[in-house]
mmCIF file of C-alpha atoms in Angstrom:
data_model
loop_
_atom_site.group_PDB
_atom_site.id
_atom_site.type_symbol
_atom_site.label_atom_id
_atom_site.label_comp_id
_atom_site.label_asym_id
_atom_site.label_seq_id
_atom_site.Cartn_x
_atom_site.Cartn_y
_atom_site.Cartn_z
ATOM 1 C CA MET A 567 -20.348 -49.861 -11.017
ATOM 2 C CA PRO A 568 -19.516 -46.269 -11.829
ATOM 3 C CA PRO A 569 -19.965 -43.538 -9.603
ATOM 4 C CA PRO A 570 -23.254 -41.448 -9.656
ATOM 5 C CA LYS A 571 -23.346 -38.756 -12.449
ATOM 6 C CA THR A 572 -23.495 -35.745 -9.810
ATOM 7 C CA LYS A 573 -19.860 -36.897 -8.249
ATOM 8 C CA VAL A 574 -18.533 -36.901 -11.776
ATOM 9 C CA ARG A 575 -20.000 -33.592 -12.806
ATOM 10 C CA ASN A 576 -18.519 -32.289 -9.373
ATOM 11 C CA LEU A 577 -15.381 -33.802 -10.111
ATOM 12 C CA GLU A 578 -15.325 -32.066 -13.690
ATOM 13 C CA GLN A 579 -16.156 -28.708 -12.005
ATOM 14 C CA LEU A 580 -13.594 -28.980 -9.529
ATOM 15 C CA SER A 581 -10.884 -30.002 -11.969
ATOM 16 C CA GLY A 582 -11.747 -27.828 -15.029
ATOM 17 C CA ILE A 583 -11.115 -30.690 -17.435
ATOM 18 C CA ASP A 584 -13.420 -33.234 -18.599
ATOM 19 C CA PHE A 585 -12.403 -36.724 -19.984
ATOM 20 C CA GLU A 586 -12.798 -35.833 -23.518
ATOM 21 C CA LEU A 587 -10.209 -32.908 -23.195
ATOM 22 C CA PHE A 588 -8.032 -35.216 -21.204
ATOM 23 C CA VAL A 589 -7.847 -37.551 -23.836
ATOM 24 C CA ARG A 590 -7.490 -35.138 -26.652
ATOM 25 C CA THR A 591 -4.308 -33.593 -24.481
ATOM 26 C CA LEU A 592 -2.593 -36.843 -24.146
ATOM 27 C CA ASP A 593 -2.944 -37.660 -27.744
ATOM 28 C CA ILE A 594 -0.223 -34.999 -28.514
ATOM 29 C CA TYR A 595 2.015 -37.478 -26.867
ATOM 30 C CA HIS A 596 1.113 -40.628 -29.166
ATOM 31 C CA PRO A 597 4.167 -41.968 -31.175
ATOM 32 C CA LYS A 598 2.125 -41.375 -34.546
ATOM 33 C CA THR A 599 1.518 -37.823 -33.925
ATOM 34 C CA PRO A 600 3.513 -35.949 -36.098
ATOM 35 C CA ASN A 601 6.531 -33.882 -34.551
ATOM 36 C CA SER A 602 5.237 -30.849 -36.198
ATOM 37 C CA ALA A 603 2.027 -31.007 -34.259
ATOM 38 C CA LYS A 604 3.877 -31.530 -30.928
ATOM 39 C CA LYS A 605 6.205 -28.657 -31.887
ATOM 40 C CA ASN A 606 3.085 -26.401 -32.421
ATOM 41 C CA ILE A 607 1.719 -27.277 -29.016
ATOM 42 C CA LEU A 608 5.122 -26.774 -27.113
ATOM 43 C CA PHE A 609 5.329 -23.627 -28.852
ATOM 44 C CA LYS A 610 1.983 -22.263 -27.724
ATOM 45 C CA ALA A 611 2.892 -23.486 -24.276
ATOM 46 C CA TYR A 612 5.822 -20.977 -24.249
ATOM 47 C CA ASP A 613 3.680 -18.279 -26.087
ATOM 48 C CA PHE A 614 2.312 -17.250 -22.694
ATOM 49 C CA ASP A 615 0.736 -13.959 -24.356
ATOM 50 C CA GLY A 616 -0.656 -15.578 -27.357
ATOM 51 C CA ASP A 617 1.106 -13.147 -29.978
ATOM 52 C CA ASP A 618 2.789 -15.833 -31.988
ATOM 53 C CA ILE A 619 6.176 -14.754 -30.652
ATOM 54 C CA ILE A 620 8.079 -16.183 -27.791
ATOM 55 C CA GLY A 621 9.739 -13.047 -26.039
ATOM 56 C CA ARG A 622 11.648 -12.370 -23.101
ATOM 57 C CA TRP A 623 8.373 -11.851 -21.025
ATOM 58 C CA ASP A 624 7.044 -15.280 -22.286
ATOM 59 C CA LEU A 625 10.040 -17.108 -21.226
ATOM 60 C CA ILE A 626 10.054 -15.521 -17.935
ATOM 61 C CA CYS A 627 6.271 -16.301 -17.314
ATOM 62 C CA VAL A 628 6.581 -19.661 -18.361
ATOM 63 C CA MET A 629 9.840 -20.375 -16.342
ATOM 64 C CA LYS A 630 7.990 -18.707 -13.105
ATOM 65 C CA LYS A 631 5.429 -21.499 -13.678
ATOM 66 C CA LEU A 632 7.659 -24.315 -14.005
ATOM 67 C CA ILE A 633 10.294 -23.248 -11.627
ATOM 68 C CA GLY A 634 8.297 -21.651 -8.944
ATOM 69 C CA PRO A 635 9.469 -18.709 -6.414
ATOM 70 C CA GLU A 636 13.063 -20.348 -5.793
ATOM 71 C CA VAL A 637 14.397 -18.291 -8.699
ATOM 72 C CA THR A 638 14.708 -14.301 -8.317
ATOM 73 C CA GLN A 639 13.435 -12.363 -11.038
ATOM 74 C CA LEU A 640 17.160 -11.393 -12.107
ATOM 75 C CA GLU A 641 18.105 -15.049 -12.459
ATOM 76 C CA LEU A 642 14.776 -15.420 -14.484
ATOM 77 C CA GLN A 643 15.816 -12.504 -16.799
ATOM 78 C CA ILE A 644 19.327 -13.983 -17.373
ATOM 79 C CA ILE A 645 17.925 -17.476 -18.148
ATOM 80 C CA ALA A 646 15.390 -15.711 -20.880
ATOM 81 C CA ASP A 647 18.220 -13.582 -22.209
ATOM 82 C CA SER A 648 20.611 -16.672 -22.798
ATOM 83 C CA TRP A 649 17.779 -18.577 -24.715
ATOM 84 C CA LEU A 650 17.041 -15.286 -26.852
ATOM 85 C CA LYS A 651 20.938 -15.016 -27.395
ATOM 86 C CA ARG A 652 20.855 -18.523 -29.087
ATOM 87 C CA ALA A 653 18.348 -17.139 -31.539
ATOM 88 C CA GLU A 654 20.410 -14.014 -32.193
ATOM 89 C CA ASP A 655 21.524 -15.142 -35.683
ATOM 90 C CA LEU A 656 17.914 -15.380 -36.484
ATOM 91 C CA PRO A 657 15.991 -12.134 -37.789
ATOM 92 C CA PRO A 658 14.552 -10.165 -34.878
ATOM 93 C CA VAL A 659 10.860 -9.685 -34.163
ATOM 94 C CA GLU A 660 9.137 -7.542 -31.710
ATOM 95 C CA CYS A 661 7.835 -9.196 -28.613
ATOM 96 C CA ALA A 662 5.156 -7.763 -26.399
ATOM 97 C CA PRO A 663 6.298 -5.293 -23.871
ATOM 98 C CA ASN A 664 6.294 -5.634 -20.310
ATOM 99 C CA PRO A 665 6.576 -2.308 -18.367
ATOM 100 C CA GLY A 666 7.778 -4.230 -15.326
ATOM 101 C CA LEU A 667 10.943 -5.442 -16.936
ATOM 102 C CA ARG A 668 14.117 -3.535 -17.983
ATOM 103 C CA ARG A 669 14.440 -3.520 -21.839
ATOM 104 C CA ASN A 670 17.085 -2.677 -24.310
ATOM 105 C CA ALA A 671 17.497 -3.111 -28.051
ATOM 106 C CA SER A 672 18.754 -6.459 -27.821
ATOM 107 C CA GLN A 673 15.864 -7.760 -25.383
ATOM 108 C CA ASN A 674 13.242 -6.836 -28.031
ATOM 109 C CA ARG A 675 14.098 -9.973 -29.721
ATOM 110 C CA GLY A 676 11.572 -12.782 -29.928
ATOM 111 C CA ILE A 677 11.312 -16.504 -31.323
ATOM 112 C CA ARG A 678 8.759 -17.143 -34.053
ATOM 113 C CA SER A 679 7.574 -20.813 -34.560
ATOM 114 C CA ASP A 680 9.650 -21.520 -37.408
ATOM 115 C CA GLN A 681 12.843 -20.443 -35.398
ATOM 116 C CA PHE A 682 11.557 -22.205 -32.249
ATOM 117 C CA SER A 683 11.713 -25.528 -34.266
ATOM 118 C CA ALA A 684 15.122 -24.948 -35.168
ATOM 119 C CA LEU A 685 16.454 -24.362 -31.706
ATOM 120 C CA ILE A 686 15.031 -27.726 -30.648
ATOM 121 C CA ASP A 687 17.294 -30.813 -30.738
ATOM 122 C CA PRO A 688 14.986 -33.240 -32.788
ATOM 123 C CA VAL A 689 16.390 -36.482 -30.955
ATOM 124 C CA GLU A 690 15.673 -35.240 -27.394
ATOM 125 C CA PHE A 691 12.605 -33.852 -28.454
ATOM 126 C CA SER A 692 10.871 -36.897 -30.014
ATOM 127 C CA MET A 693 12.183 -38.773 -26.596
ATOM 128 C CA LEU A 694 10.324 -35.970 -24.247
ATOM 129 C CA MET A 695 7.202 -35.714 -26.456
ATOM 130 C CA THR A 696 6.479 -39.248 -26.647
ATOM 131 C CA VAL A 697 4.957 -41.727 -24.346
ATOM 132 C CA CYS A 698 4.538 -45.376 -25.059
ATOM 133 C CA LEU A 699 2.058 -47.245 -22.837
#
């Protein structure tokens, strides 16, 4: 017997996600979902400020969320800079400024969606972004 509607409604309010959104979110991991759609979702997750460019600030924000307080701000900056260095041979783009971070000319680089796709290992990506039940 299903739980009363009031319980489900309260659960949805508490969690902030309803069943339909949950299923649509999981759909991205389906084996038949094209890798281009999966890369687009992953890019949006890294583009923390939503400006269509993954910059130093975006990388630091995402890593803070993923890693937590165990890593210092300096360590986060070093990791972010190493990612941006991997994209060094790609054309530079401006990223959203963050007044709290030290910046110089080499740190103004960012990664566009097409560049992001080029930096991802296709085999590893396919394995990590596919769930078979």
